[in-house]
Amino acid sequence: MVAAFDDDPTKIGKKIGALEIMDVALLPEVVKRMGLRVGIIAVPASNAQKVATTMVASGIKAILNYAPVALNVPEGVQVYQTDPLVGLQSMTHYLEGS
């Protein structure tokens, strides 16, 4: 992970490991400056489409979507939908079998 964004003023400026959470308004500038092509969405379903639209408009071409909602993106943008709960269940099942 090379950048993190949020629109919640209480989270902006806080750290995730070594990364400082930036205002989502800076996303287009950062995507362009860093040449980013892949993004991760980990927001409530109600905000996911807005975030995806901003990412795509900024130049993101592939999105890993953790939000429980299908995203509407233009042709040429790849979305991989994943459910973290299913992943946790799979890992728990694996651990129980070992």
PDB file of N, CA and C in Angstrom:
ATOM      1  N   MET A   1       0.848  -1.159   0.000  1.00  0.00           N
ATOM      2  CA  MET A   1       0.000   0.000   0.000  1.00  0.00           C
ATOM      3  C   MET A   1       0.903   1.234   0.000  1.00  0.00           C
ATOM      4  N   VAL A   2       0.577   2.177  -0.866  1.00  0.00           N
ATOM      5  CA  VAL A   2       1.419   3.370  -0.983  1.00  0.00           C
ATOM      6  C   VAL A   2       0.697   4.661  -0.609  1.00  0.00           C
ATOM      7  N   ALA A   3      -0.627   4.602  -0.475  1.00  0.00           N
ATOM      8  CA  ALA A   3      -1.384   5.796  -0.109  1.00  0.00           C
ATOM      9  C   ALA A   3      -2.713   5.370   0.503  1.00  0.00           C
ATOM     10  N   ALA A   4      -3.246   6.206   1.384  1.00  0.00           N
ATOM     11  CA  ALA A   4      -4.546   5.951   2.005  1.00  0.00           C
ATOM     12  C   ALA A   4      -5.326   7.259   2.058  1.00  0.00           C
ATOM     13  N   PHE A   5      -6.624   7.164   1.792  1.00  0.00           N
ATOM     14  CA  PHE A   5      -7.469   8.351   1.722  1.00  0.00           C
ATOM     15  C   PHE A   5      -8.743   8.140   2.522  1.00  0.00           C
ATOM     16  N   ASP A   6      -9.326   9.235   2.991  1.00  0.00           N
ATOM     17  CA  ASP A   6     -10.615   9.181   3.677  1.00  0.00           C
ATOM     18  C   ASP A   6     -11.260  10.551   3.570  1.00  0.00           C
ATOM     19  N   ASP A   7     -12.585  10.581   3.712  1.00  0.00           N
ATOM     20  CA  ASP A   7     -13.271  11.879   3.716  1.00  0.00           C
ATOM     21  C   ASP A   7     -13.723  12.263   5.121  1.00  0.00           C
ATOM     22  N   ASP A   8     -13.393  11.438   6.091  1.00  0.00           N
ATOM     23  CA  ASP A   8     -13.747  11.697   7.486  1.00  0.00           C
ATOM     24  C   ASP A   8     -12.660  12.558   8.132  1.00  0.00           C
ATOM     25  N   PRO A   9     -12.989  13.799   8.502  1.00  0.00           N
ATOM     26  CA  PRO A   9     -11.981  14.695   9.089  1.00  0.00           C
ATOM     27  C   PRO A   9     -11.306  14.131  10.336  1.00  0.00           C
ATOM     28  N   THR A  10     -11.986  13.236  11.053  1.00  0.00           N
ATOM     29  CA  THR A  10     -11.378  12.660  12.258  1.00  0.00           C
ATOM     30  C   THR A  10     -10.311  11.623  11.926  1.00  0.00           C
ATOM     31  N   LYS A  11     -10.289  11.146  10.679  1.00  0.00           N
ATOM     32  CA  LYS A  11      -9.287  10.148  10.270  1.00  0.00           C
ATOM     33  C   LYS A  11      -8.129  10.764   9.492  1.00  0.00           C
ATOM     34  N   ILE A  12      -8.386  11.873   8.805  1.00  0.00           N
ATOM     35  CA  ILE A  12      -7.351  12.525   8.003  1.00  0.00           C
ATOM     36  C   ILE A  12      -6.214  12.969   8.918  1.00  0.00           C
ATOM     37  N   GLY A  13      -4.999  12.617   8.520  1.00  0.00           N
ATOM     38  CA  GLY A  13      -3.823  12.962   9.311  1.00  0.00           C
ATOM     39  C   GLY A  13      -3.368  11.849  10.231  1.00  0.00           C
ATOM     40  N   LYS A  14      -4.239  10.870  10.488  1.00  0.00           N
ATOM     41  CA  LYS A  14      -3.846   9.726  11.317  1.00  0.00           C
ATOM     42  C   LYS A  14      -2.997   8.782  10.481  1.00  0.00           C
ATOM     43  N   LYS A  15      -2.398   7.799  11.120  1.00  0.00           N
ATOM     44  CA  LYS A  15      -1.478   6.888  10.429  1.00  0.00           C
ATOM     45  C   LYS A  15      -2.032   5.474  10.362  1.00  0.00           C
ATOM     46  N   ILE A  16      -1.733   4.817   9.254  1.00  0.00           N
ATOM     47  CA  ILE A  16      -1.909   3.381   9.079  1.00  0.00           C
ATOM     48  C   ILE A  16      -0.497   2.873   8.835  1.00  0.00           C
ATOM     49  N   GLY A  17       0.117   2.320   9.839  1.00  0.00           N
ATOM     50  CA  GLY A  17       1.529   1.977   9.718  1.00  0.00           C
ATOM     51  C   GLY A  17       2.317   3.253   9.487  1.00  0.00           C
ATOM     52  N   ALA A  18       3.075   3.277   8.392  1.00  0.00           N
ATOM     53  CA  ALA A  18       3.879   4.457   8.067  1.00  0.00           C
ATOM     54  C   ALA A  18       3.123   5.464   7.201  1.00  0.00           C
ATOM     55  N   LEU A  19       1.927   5.089   6.724  1.00  0.00           N
ATOM     56  CA  LEU A  19       1.175   5.964   5.828  1.00  0.00           C
ATOM     57  C   LEU A  19       0.268   6.916   6.589  1.00  0.00           C
ATOM     58  N   GLU A  20       0.300   8.168   6.186  1.00  0.00           N
ATOM     59  CA  GLU A  20      -0.625   9.145   6.746  1.00  0.00           C
ATOM     60  C   GLU A  20      -1.879   9.171   5.885  1.00  0.00           C
ATOM     61  N   ILE A  21      -3.038   9.108   6.515  1.00  0.00           N
ATOM     62  CA  ILE A  21      -4.302   9.159   5.788  1.00  0.00           C
ATOM     63  C   ILE A  21      -4.496  10.572   5.249  1.00  0.00           C
ATOM     64  N   MET A  22      -4.722  10.655   3.937  1.00  0.00           N
ATOM     65  CA  MET A  22      -4.893  11.944   3.264  1.00  0.00           C
ATOM     66  C   MET A  22      -6.365  12.204   2.960  1.00  0.00           C
ATOM     67  N   ASP A  23      -6.689  13.460   2.759  1.00  0.00           N
ATOM     68  CA  ASP A  23      -8.032  13.843   2.347  1.00  0.00           C
ATOM     69  C   ASP A  23      -8.293  13.265   0.959  1.00  0.00           C
ATOM     70  N   VAL A  24      -9.461  12.666   0.771  1.00  0.00           N
ATOM     71  CA  VAL A  24      -9.803  12.055  -0.514  1.00  0.00           C
ATOM     72  C   VAL A  24      -9.772  13.082  -1.651  1.00  0.00           C
ATOM     73  N   ALA A  25      -9.908  14.353  -1.339  1.00  0.00           N
ATOM     74  CA  ALA A  25      -9.821  15.395  -2.369  1.00  0.00           C
ATOM     75  C   ALA A  25      -8.459  15.408  -3.054  1.00  0.00           C
ATOM     76  N   LEU A  26      -7.441  14.862  -2.397  1.00  0.00           N
ATOM     77  CA  LEU A  26      -6.092  14.805  -2.972  1.00  0.00           C
ATOM     78  C   LEU A  26      -5.877  13.585  -3.864  1.00  0.00           C
ATOM     79  N   LEU A  27      -6.848  12.673  -3.903  1.00  0.00           N
ATOM     80  CA  LEU A  27      -6.682  11.429  -4.648  1.00  0.00           C
ATOM     81  C   LEU A  27      -6.270  11.646  -6.106  1.00  0.00           C
ATOM     82  N   PRO A  28      -6.960  12.491  -6.880  1.00  0.00           N
ATOM     83  CA  PRO A  28      -6.556  12.669  -8.285  1.00  0.00           C
ATOM     84  C   PRO A  28      -5.098  13.111  -8.436  1.00  0.00           C
ATOM     85  N   GLU A  29      -4.677  14.048  -7.615  1.00  0.00           N
ATOM     86  CA  GLU A  29      -3.301  14.555  -7.679  1.00  0.00           C
ATOM     87  C   GLU A  29      -2.291  13.455  -7.339  1.00  0.00           C
ATOM     88  N   VAL A  30      -2.572  12.683  -6.300  1.00  0.00           N
ATOM     89  CA  VAL A  30      -1.646  11.633  -5.858  1.00  0.00           C
ATOM     90  C   VAL A  30      -1.584  10.501  -6.880  1.00  0.00           C
ATOM     91  N   VAL A  31      -2.729  10.106  -7.425  1.00  0.00           N
ATOM     92  CA  VAL A  31      -2.756   9.050  -8.447  1.00  0.00           C
ATOM     93  C   VAL A  31      -1.888   9.458  -9.632  1.00  0.00           C
ATOM     94  N   LYS A  32      -2.045  10.681 -10.076  1.00  0.00           N
ATOM     95  CA  LYS A  32      -1.267  11.171 -11.220  1.00  0.00           C
ATOM     96  C   LYS A  32       0.218  11.247 -10.880  1.00  0.00           C
ATOM     97  N   ARG A  33       0.540  11.847  -9.744  1.00  0.00           N
ATOM     98  CA  ARG A  33       1.945  12.034  -9.359  1.00  0.00           C
ATOM     99  C   ARG A  33       2.665  10.702  -9.174  1.00  0.00           C
ATOM    100  N   MET A  34       1.986   9.725  -8.581  1.00  0.00           N
ATOM    101  CA  MET A  34       2.623   8.442  -8.290  1.00  0.00           C
ATOM    102  C   MET A  34       2.436   7.416  -9.408  1.00  0.00           C
ATOM    103  N   GLY A  35       1.630   7.750 -10.411  1.00  0.00           N
ATOM    104  CA  GLY A  35       1.383   6.821 -11.505  1.00  0.00           C
ATOM    105  C   GLY A  35       0.624   5.575 -11.066  1.00  0.00           C
ATOM    106  N   LEU A  36      -0.284   5.740 -10.128  1.00  0.00           N
ATOM    107  CA  LEU A  36      -1.027   4.596  -9.600  1.00  0.00           C
ATOM    108  C   LEU A  36      -2.048   4.097 -10.612  1.00  0.00           C
ATOM    109  N   ARG A  37      -2.237   2.770 -10.629  1.00  0.00           N
ATOM    110  CA  ARG A  37      -3.206   2.165 -11.547  1.00  0.00           C
ATOM    111  C   ARG A  37      -4.191   1.258 -10.835  1.00  0.00           C
ATOM    112  N   VAL A  38      -3.876   0.883  -9.596  1.00  0.00           N
ATOM    113  CA  VAL A  38      -4.705  -0.048  -8.833  1.00  0.00           C
ATOM    114  C   VAL A  38      -5.142   0.624  -7.538  1.00  0.00           C
ATOM    115  N   GLY A  39      -6.401   0.412  -7.165  1.00  0.00           N
ATOM    116  CA  GLY A  39      -6.915   0.958  -5.917  1.00  0.00           C
ATOM    117  C   GLY A  39      -7.745  -0.061  -5.169  1.00  0.00           C
ATOM    118  N   ILE A  40      -7.883   0.153  -3.879  1.00  0.00           N
ATOM    119  CA  ILE A  40      -8.689  -0.714  -3.020  1.00  0.00           C
ATOM    120  C   ILE A  40      -9.804   0.124  -2.414  1.00  0.00           C
ATOM    121  N   ILE A  41     -11.022  -0.409  -2.465  1.00  0.00           N
ATOM    122  CA  ILE A  41     -12.155   0.253  -1.830  1.00  0.00           C
ATOM    123  C   ILE A  41     -12.540  -0.548  -0.596  1.00  0.00           C
ATOM    124  N   ALA A  42     -12.489   0.110   0.555  1.00  0.00           N
ATOM    125  CA  ALA A  42     -12.874  -0.505   1.828  1.00  0.00           C
ATOM    126  C   ALA A  42     -13.706   0.514   2.600  1.00  0.00           C
ATOM    127  N   VAL A  43     -14.870   0.809   2.042  1.00  0.00           N
ATOM    128  CA  VAL A  43     -15.776   1.803   2.622  1.00  0.00           C
ATOM    129  C   VAL A  43     -17.169   1.183   2.722  1.00  0.00           C
ATOM    130  N   PRO A  44     -18.083   1.821   3.449  1.00  0.00           N
ATOM    131  CA  PRO A  44     -19.461   1.318   3.470  1.00  0.00           C
ATOM    132  C   PRO A  44     -20.054   1.290   2.058  1.00  0.00           C
ATOM    133  N   ALA A  45     -20.982   0.378   1.844  1.00  0.00           N
ATOM    134  CA  ALA A  45     -21.614   0.226   0.534  1.00  0.00           C
ATOM    135  C   ALA A  45     -22.177   1.546   0.019  1.00  0.00           C
ATOM    136  N   SER A  46     -22.707   2.356   0.904  1.00  0.00           N
ATOM    137  CA  SER A  46     -23.325   3.622   0.500  1.00  0.00           C
ATOM    138  C   SER A  46     -22.327   4.609  -0.107  1.00  0.00           C
ATOM    139  N   ASN A  47     -21.047   4.450   0.160  1.00  0.00           N
ATOM    140  CA  ASN A  47     -20.020   5.361  -0.372  1.00  0.00           C
ATOM    141  C   ASN A  47     -19.199   4.761  -1.502  1.00  0.00           C
ATOM    142  N   ALA A  48     -19.332   3.467  -1.743  1.00  0.00           N
ATOM    143  CA  ALA A  48     -18.429   2.766  -2.657  1.00  0.00           C
ATOM    144  C   ALA A  48     -18.480   3.291  -4.089  1.00  0.00           C
ATOM    145  N   GLN A  49     -19.665   3.539  -4.628  1.00  0.00           N
ATOM    146  CA  GLN A  49     -19.754   3.995  -6.013  1.00  0.00           C
ATOM    147  C   GLN A  49     -19.106   5.365  -6.183  1.00  0.00           C
ATOM    148  N   LYS A  50     -19.325   6.250  -5.227  1.00  0.00           N
ATOM    149  CA  LYS A  50     -18.712   7.582  -5.296  1.00  0.00           C
ATOM    150  C   LYS A  50     -17.188   7.467  -5.299  1.00  0.00           C
ATOM    151  N   VAL A  51     -16.656   6.607  -4.441  1.00  0.00           N
ATOM    152  CA  VAL A  51     -15.205   6.401  -4.384  1.00  0.00           C
ATOM    153  C   VAL A  51     -14.709   5.809  -5.700  1.00  0.00           C
ATOM    154  N   ALA A  52     -15.422   4.811  -6.222  1.00  0.00           N
ATOM    155  CA  ALA A  52     -15.018   4.187  -7.486  1.00  0.00           C
ATOM    156  C   ALA A  52     -15.010   5.207  -8.619  1.00  0.00           C
ATOM    157  N   THR A  53     -16.025   6.033  -8.679  1.00  0.00           N
ATOM    158  CA  THR A  53     -16.103   7.054  -9.729  1.00  0.00           C
ATOM    159  C   THR A  53     -14.924   8.018  -9.637  1.00  0.00           C
ATOM    160  N   THR A  54     -14.581   8.433  -8.430  1.00  0.00           N
ATOM    161  CA  THR A  54     -13.429   9.319  -8.228  1.00  0.00           C
ATOM    162  C   THR A  54     -12.140   8.621  -8.637  1.00  0.00           C
ATOM    163  N   MET A  55     -12.001   7.356  -8.263  1.00  0.00           N
ATOM    164  CA  MET A  55     -10.787   6.607  -8.622  1.00  0.00           C
ATOM    165  C   MET A  55     -10.633   6.508 -10.137  1.00  0.00           C
ATOM    166  N   VAL A  56     -11.710   6.121 -10.810  1.00  0.00           N
ATOM    167  CA  VAL A  56     -11.661   5.954 -12.264  1.00  0.00           C
ATOM    168  C   VAL A  56     -11.359   7.290 -12.940  1.00  0.00           C
ATOM    169  N   ALA A  57     -12.000   8.359 -12.494  1.00  0.00           N
ATOM    170  CA  ALA A  57     -11.749   9.690 -13.066  1.00  0.00           C
ATOM    171  C   ALA A  57     -10.307  10.127 -12.842  1.00  0.00           C
ATOM    172  N   SER A  58      -9.675   9.571 -11.813  1.00  0.00           N
ATOM    173  CA  SER A  58      -8.285   9.914 -11.484  1.00  0.00           C
ATOM    174  C   SER A  58      -7.274   9.073 -12.245  1.00  0.00           C
ATOM    175  N   GLY A  59      -7.746   8.016 -12.923  1.00  0.00           N
ATOM    176  CA  GLY A  59      -6.845   7.185 -13.709  1.00  0.00           C
ATOM    177  C   GLY A  59      -6.666   5.761 -13.222  1.00  0.00           C
ATOM    178  N   ILE A  60      -7.350   5.381 -12.153  1.00  0.00           N
ATOM    179  CA  ILE A  60      -7.255   4.005 -11.654  1.00  0.00           C
ATOM    180  C   ILE A  60      -7.908   3.069 -12.669  1.00  0.00           C
ATOM    181  N   LYS A  61      -7.238   1.941 -12.978  1.00  0.00           N
ATOM    182  CA  LYS A  61      -7.725   0.997 -13.986  1.00  0.00           C
ATOM    183  C   LYS A  61      -8.138  -0.351 -13.409  1.00  0.00           C
ATOM    184  N   ALA A  62      -7.802  -0.611 -12.139  1.00  0.00           N
ATOM    185  CA  ALA A  62      -8.183  -1.867 -11.497  1.00  0.00           C
ATOM    186  C   ALA A  62      -8.536  -1.574 -10.045  1.00  0.00           C
ATOM    187  N   ILE A  63      -9.659  -2.137  -9.601  1.00  0.00           N
ATOM    188  CA  ILE A  63     -10.153  -1.874  -8.246  1.00  0.00           C
ATOM    189  C   ILE A  63     -10.425  -3.193  -7.540  1.00  0.00           C
ATOM    190  N   LEU A  64      -9.874  -3.322  -6.340  1.00  0.00           N
ATOM    191  CA  LEU A  64     -10.219  -4.420  -5.442  1.00  0.00           C
ATOM    192  C   LEU A  64     -11.295  -3.865  -4.517  1.00  0.00           C
ATOM    193  N   ASN A  65     -12.509  -4.409  -4.621  1.00  0.00           N
ATOM    194  CA  ASN A  65     -13.653  -3.854  -3.901  1.00  0.00           C
ATOM    195  C   ASN A  65     -14.067  -4.741  -2.733  1.00  0.00           C
ATOM    196  N   TYR A  66     -13.879  -4.237  -1.516  1.00  0.00           N
ATOM    197  CA  TYR A  66     -14.320  -4.931  -0.309  1.00  0.00           C
ATOM    198  C   TYR A  66     -15.742  -4.539   0.089  1.00  0.00           C
ATOM    199  N   ALA A  67     -16.296  -3.498  -0.511  1.00  0.00           N
ATOM    200  CA  ALA A  67     -17.649  -3.059  -0.165  1.00  0.00           C
ATOM    201  C   ALA A  67     -18.666  -4.052  -0.729  1.00  0.00           C
ATOM    202  N   PRO A  68     -19.721  -4.338   0.018  1.00  0.00           N
ATOM    203  CA  PRO A  68     -20.709  -5.321  -0.425  1.00  0.00           C
ATOM    204  C   PRO A  68     -21.714  -4.739  -1.422  1.00  0.00           C
ATOM    205  N   VAL A  69     -21.192  -4.259  -2.548  1.00  0.00           N
ATOM    206  CA  VAL A  69     -22.042  -3.663  -3.576  1.00  0.00           C
ATOM    207  C   VAL A  69     -21.330  -3.782  -4.920  1.00  0.00           C
ATOM    208  N   ALA A  70     -22.108  -4.022  -5.983  1.00  0.00           N
ATOM    209  CA  ALA A  70     -21.541  -4.059  -7.335  1.00  0.00           C
ATOM    210  C   ALA A  70     -21.266  -2.628  -7.785  1.00  0.00           C
ATOM    211  N   LEU A  71     -20.113  -2.436  -8.397  1.00  0.00           N
ATOM    212  CA  LEU A  71     -19.722  -1.105  -8.859  1.00  0.00           C
ATOM    213  C   LEU A  71     -19.998  -0.954 -10.342  1.00  0.00           C
ATOM    214  N   ASN A  72     -20.432   0.227 -10.735  1.00  0.00           N
ATOM    215  CA  ASN A  72     -20.634   0.553 -12.136  1.00  0.00           C
ATOM    216  C   ASN A  72     -19.406   1.335 -12.599  1.00  0.00           C
ATOM    217  N   VAL A  73     -18.593   0.695 -13.449  1.00  0.00           N
ATOM    218  CA  VAL A  73     -17.382   1.340 -13.965  1.00  0.00           C
ATOM    219  C   VAL A  73     -17.366   1.215 -15.480  1.00  0.00           C
ATOM    220  N   PRO A  74     -16.660   2.100 -16.152  1.00  0.00           N
ATOM    221  CA  PRO A  74     -16.606   2.031 -17.612  1.00  0.00           C
ATOM    222  C   PRO A  74     -15.806   0.829 -18.102  1.00  0.00           C
ATOM    223  N   GLU A  75     -16.041   0.496 -19.345  1.00  0.00           N
ATOM    224  CA  GLU A  75     -15.272  -0.562 -19.995  1.00  0.00           C
ATOM    225  C   GLU A  75     -13.789  -0.205 -19.912  1.00  0.00           C
ATOM    226  N   GLY A  76     -12.972  -1.208 -19.678  1.00  0.00           N
ATOM    227  CA  GLY A  76     -11.540  -0.978 -19.555  1.00  0.00           C
ATOM    228  C   GLY A  76     -11.071  -0.859 -18.117  1.00  0.00           C
ATOM    229  N   VAL A  77     -12.021  -0.814 -17.176  1.00  0.00           N
ATOM    230  CA  VAL A  77     -11.678  -0.793 -15.753  1.00  0.00           C
ATOM    231  C   VAL A  77     -12.082  -2.140 -15.164  1.00  0.00           C
ATOM    232  N   GLN A  78     -11.142  -2.804 -14.540  1.00  0.00           N
ATOM    233  CA  GLN A  78     -11.371  -4.126 -13.954  1.00  0.00           C
ATOM    234  C   GLN A  78     -11.727  -3.988 -12.476  1.00  0.00           C
ATOM    235  N   VAL A  79     -12.795  -4.668 -12.051  1.00  0.00           N
ATOM    236  CA  VAL A  79     -13.179  -4.691 -10.636  1.00  0.00           C
ATOM    237  C   VAL A  79     -13.153  -6.131 -10.158  1.00  0.00           C
ATOM    238  N   TYR A  80     -12.469  -6.358  -9.047  1.00  0.00           N
ATOM    239  CA  TYR A  80     -12.488  -7.662  -8.389  1.00  0.00           C
ATOM    240  C   TYR A  80     -13.226  -7.482  -7.075  1.00  0.00           C
ATOM    241  N   GLN A  81     -14.345  -8.167  -6.960  1.00  0.00           N
ATOM    242  CA  GLN A  81     -15.196  -8.084  -5.769  1.00  0.00           C
ATOM    243  C   GLN A  81     -14.781  -9.163  -4.781  1.00  0.00           C
ATOM    244  N   THR A  82     -14.583  -8.801  -3.535  1.00  0.00           N
ATOM    245  CA  THR A  82     -14.241  -9.791  -2.520  1.00  0.00           C
ATOM    246  C   THR A  82     -14.984  -9.474  -1.231  1.00  0.00           C
ATOM    247  N   ASP A  83     -15.265 -10.511  -0.492  1.00  0.00           N
ATOM    248  CA  ASP A  83     -15.964 -10.362   0.781  1.00  0.00           C
ATOM    249  C   ASP A  83     -15.034 -10.820   1.890  1.00  0.00           C
ATOM    250  N   PRO A  84     -14.594  -9.916   2.750  1.00  0.00           N
ATOM    251  CA  PRO A  84     -13.643 -10.305   3.794  1.00  0.00           C
ATOM    252  C   PRO A  84     -14.192 -11.370   4.740  1.00  0.00           C
ATOM    253  N   LEU A  85     -15.502 -11.402   4.954  1.00  0.00           N
ATOM    254  CA  LEU A  85     -16.073 -12.430   5.830  1.00  0.00           C
ATOM    255  C   LEU A  85     -15.931 -13.819   5.224  1.00  0.00           C
ATOM    256  N   VAL A  86     -16.121 -13.926   3.914  1.00  0.00           N
ATOM    257  CA  VAL A  86     -15.938 -15.210   3.245  1.00  0.00           C
ATOM    258  C   VAL A  86     -14.481 -15.643   3.362  1.00  0.00           C
ATOM    259  N   GLY A  87     -13.561 -14.703   3.212  1.00  0.00           N
ATOM    260  CA  GLY A  87     -12.139 -15.016   3.366  1.00  0.00           C
ATOM    261  C   GLY A  87     -11.815 -15.510   4.762  1.00  0.00           C
ATOM    262  N   LEU A  88     -12.376 -14.868   5.776  1.00  0.00           N
ATOM    263  CA  LEU A  88     -12.150 -15.304   7.158  1.00  0.00           C
ATOM    264  C   LEU A  88     -12.740 -16.688   7.404  1.00  0.00           C
ATOM    265  N   GLN A  89     -13.924 -16.941   6.855  1.00  0.00           N
ATOM    266  CA  GLN A  89     -14.533 -18.262   7.005  1.00  0.00           C
ATOM    267  C   GLN A  89     -13.673 -19.329   6.350  1.00  0.00           C
ATOM    268  N   SER A  90     -13.138 -19.026   5.189  1.00  0.00           N
ATOM    269  CA  SER A  90     -12.272 -19.967   4.480  1.00  0.00           C
ATOM    270  C   SER A  90     -11.016 -20.266   5.290  1.00  0.00           C
ATOM    271  N   MET A  91     -10.412 -19.234   5.862  1.00  0.00           N
ATOM    272  CA  MET A  91      -9.202 -19.444   6.665  1.00  0.00           C
ATOM    273  C   MET A  91      -9.517 -20.245   7.921  1.00  0.00           C
ATOM    274  N   THR A  92     -10.653 -19.963   8.556  1.00  0.00           N
ATOM    275  CA  THR A  92     -11.050 -20.706   9.752  1.00  0.00           C
ATOM    276  C   THR A  92     -11.270 -22.169   9.416  1.00  0.00           C
ATOM    277  N   HIS A  93     -11.933 -22.425   8.294  1.00  0.00           N
ATOM    278  CA  HIS A  93     -12.155 -23.802   7.845  1.00  0.00           C
ATOM    279  C   HIS A  93     -10.822 -24.510   7.615  1.00  0.00           C
ATOM    280  N   TYR A  94      -9.886 -23.818   6.988  1.00  0.00           N
ATOM    281  CA  TYR A  94      -8.557 -24.382   6.737  1.00  0.00           C
ATOM    282  C   TYR A  94      -7.865 -24.731   8.054  1.00  0.00           C
ATOM    283  N   LEU A  95      -7.920 -23.820   9.023  1.00  0.00           N
ATOM    284  CA  LEU A  95      -7.259 -24.050  10.311  1.00  0.00           C
ATOM    285  C   LEU A  95      -7.888 -25.212  11.072  1.00  0.00           C
ATOM    286  N   GLU A  96      -9.199 -25.354  10.971  1.00  0.00           N
ATOM    287  CA  GLU A  96      -9.873 -26.455  11.650  1.00  0.00           C
ATOM    288  C   GLU A  96      -9.477 -27.801  11.066  1.00  0.00           C
ATOM    289  N   GLY A  97      -9.117 -27.802   9.781  1.00  0.00           N
ATOM    290  CA  GLY A  97      -8.733 -29.045   9.116  1.00  0.00           C
ATOM    291  C   GLY A  97      -7.270 -29.399   9.288  1.00  0.00           C
ATOM    292  N   SER A  98      -6.476 -28.514   9.890  1.00  0.00           N
ATOM    293  CA  SER A  98      -5.042 -28.812  10.010  1.00  0.00           C
ATOM    294  C   SER A  98      -4.637 -29.200  11.406  1.00  0.00           C
TER     295      SER A  98
END
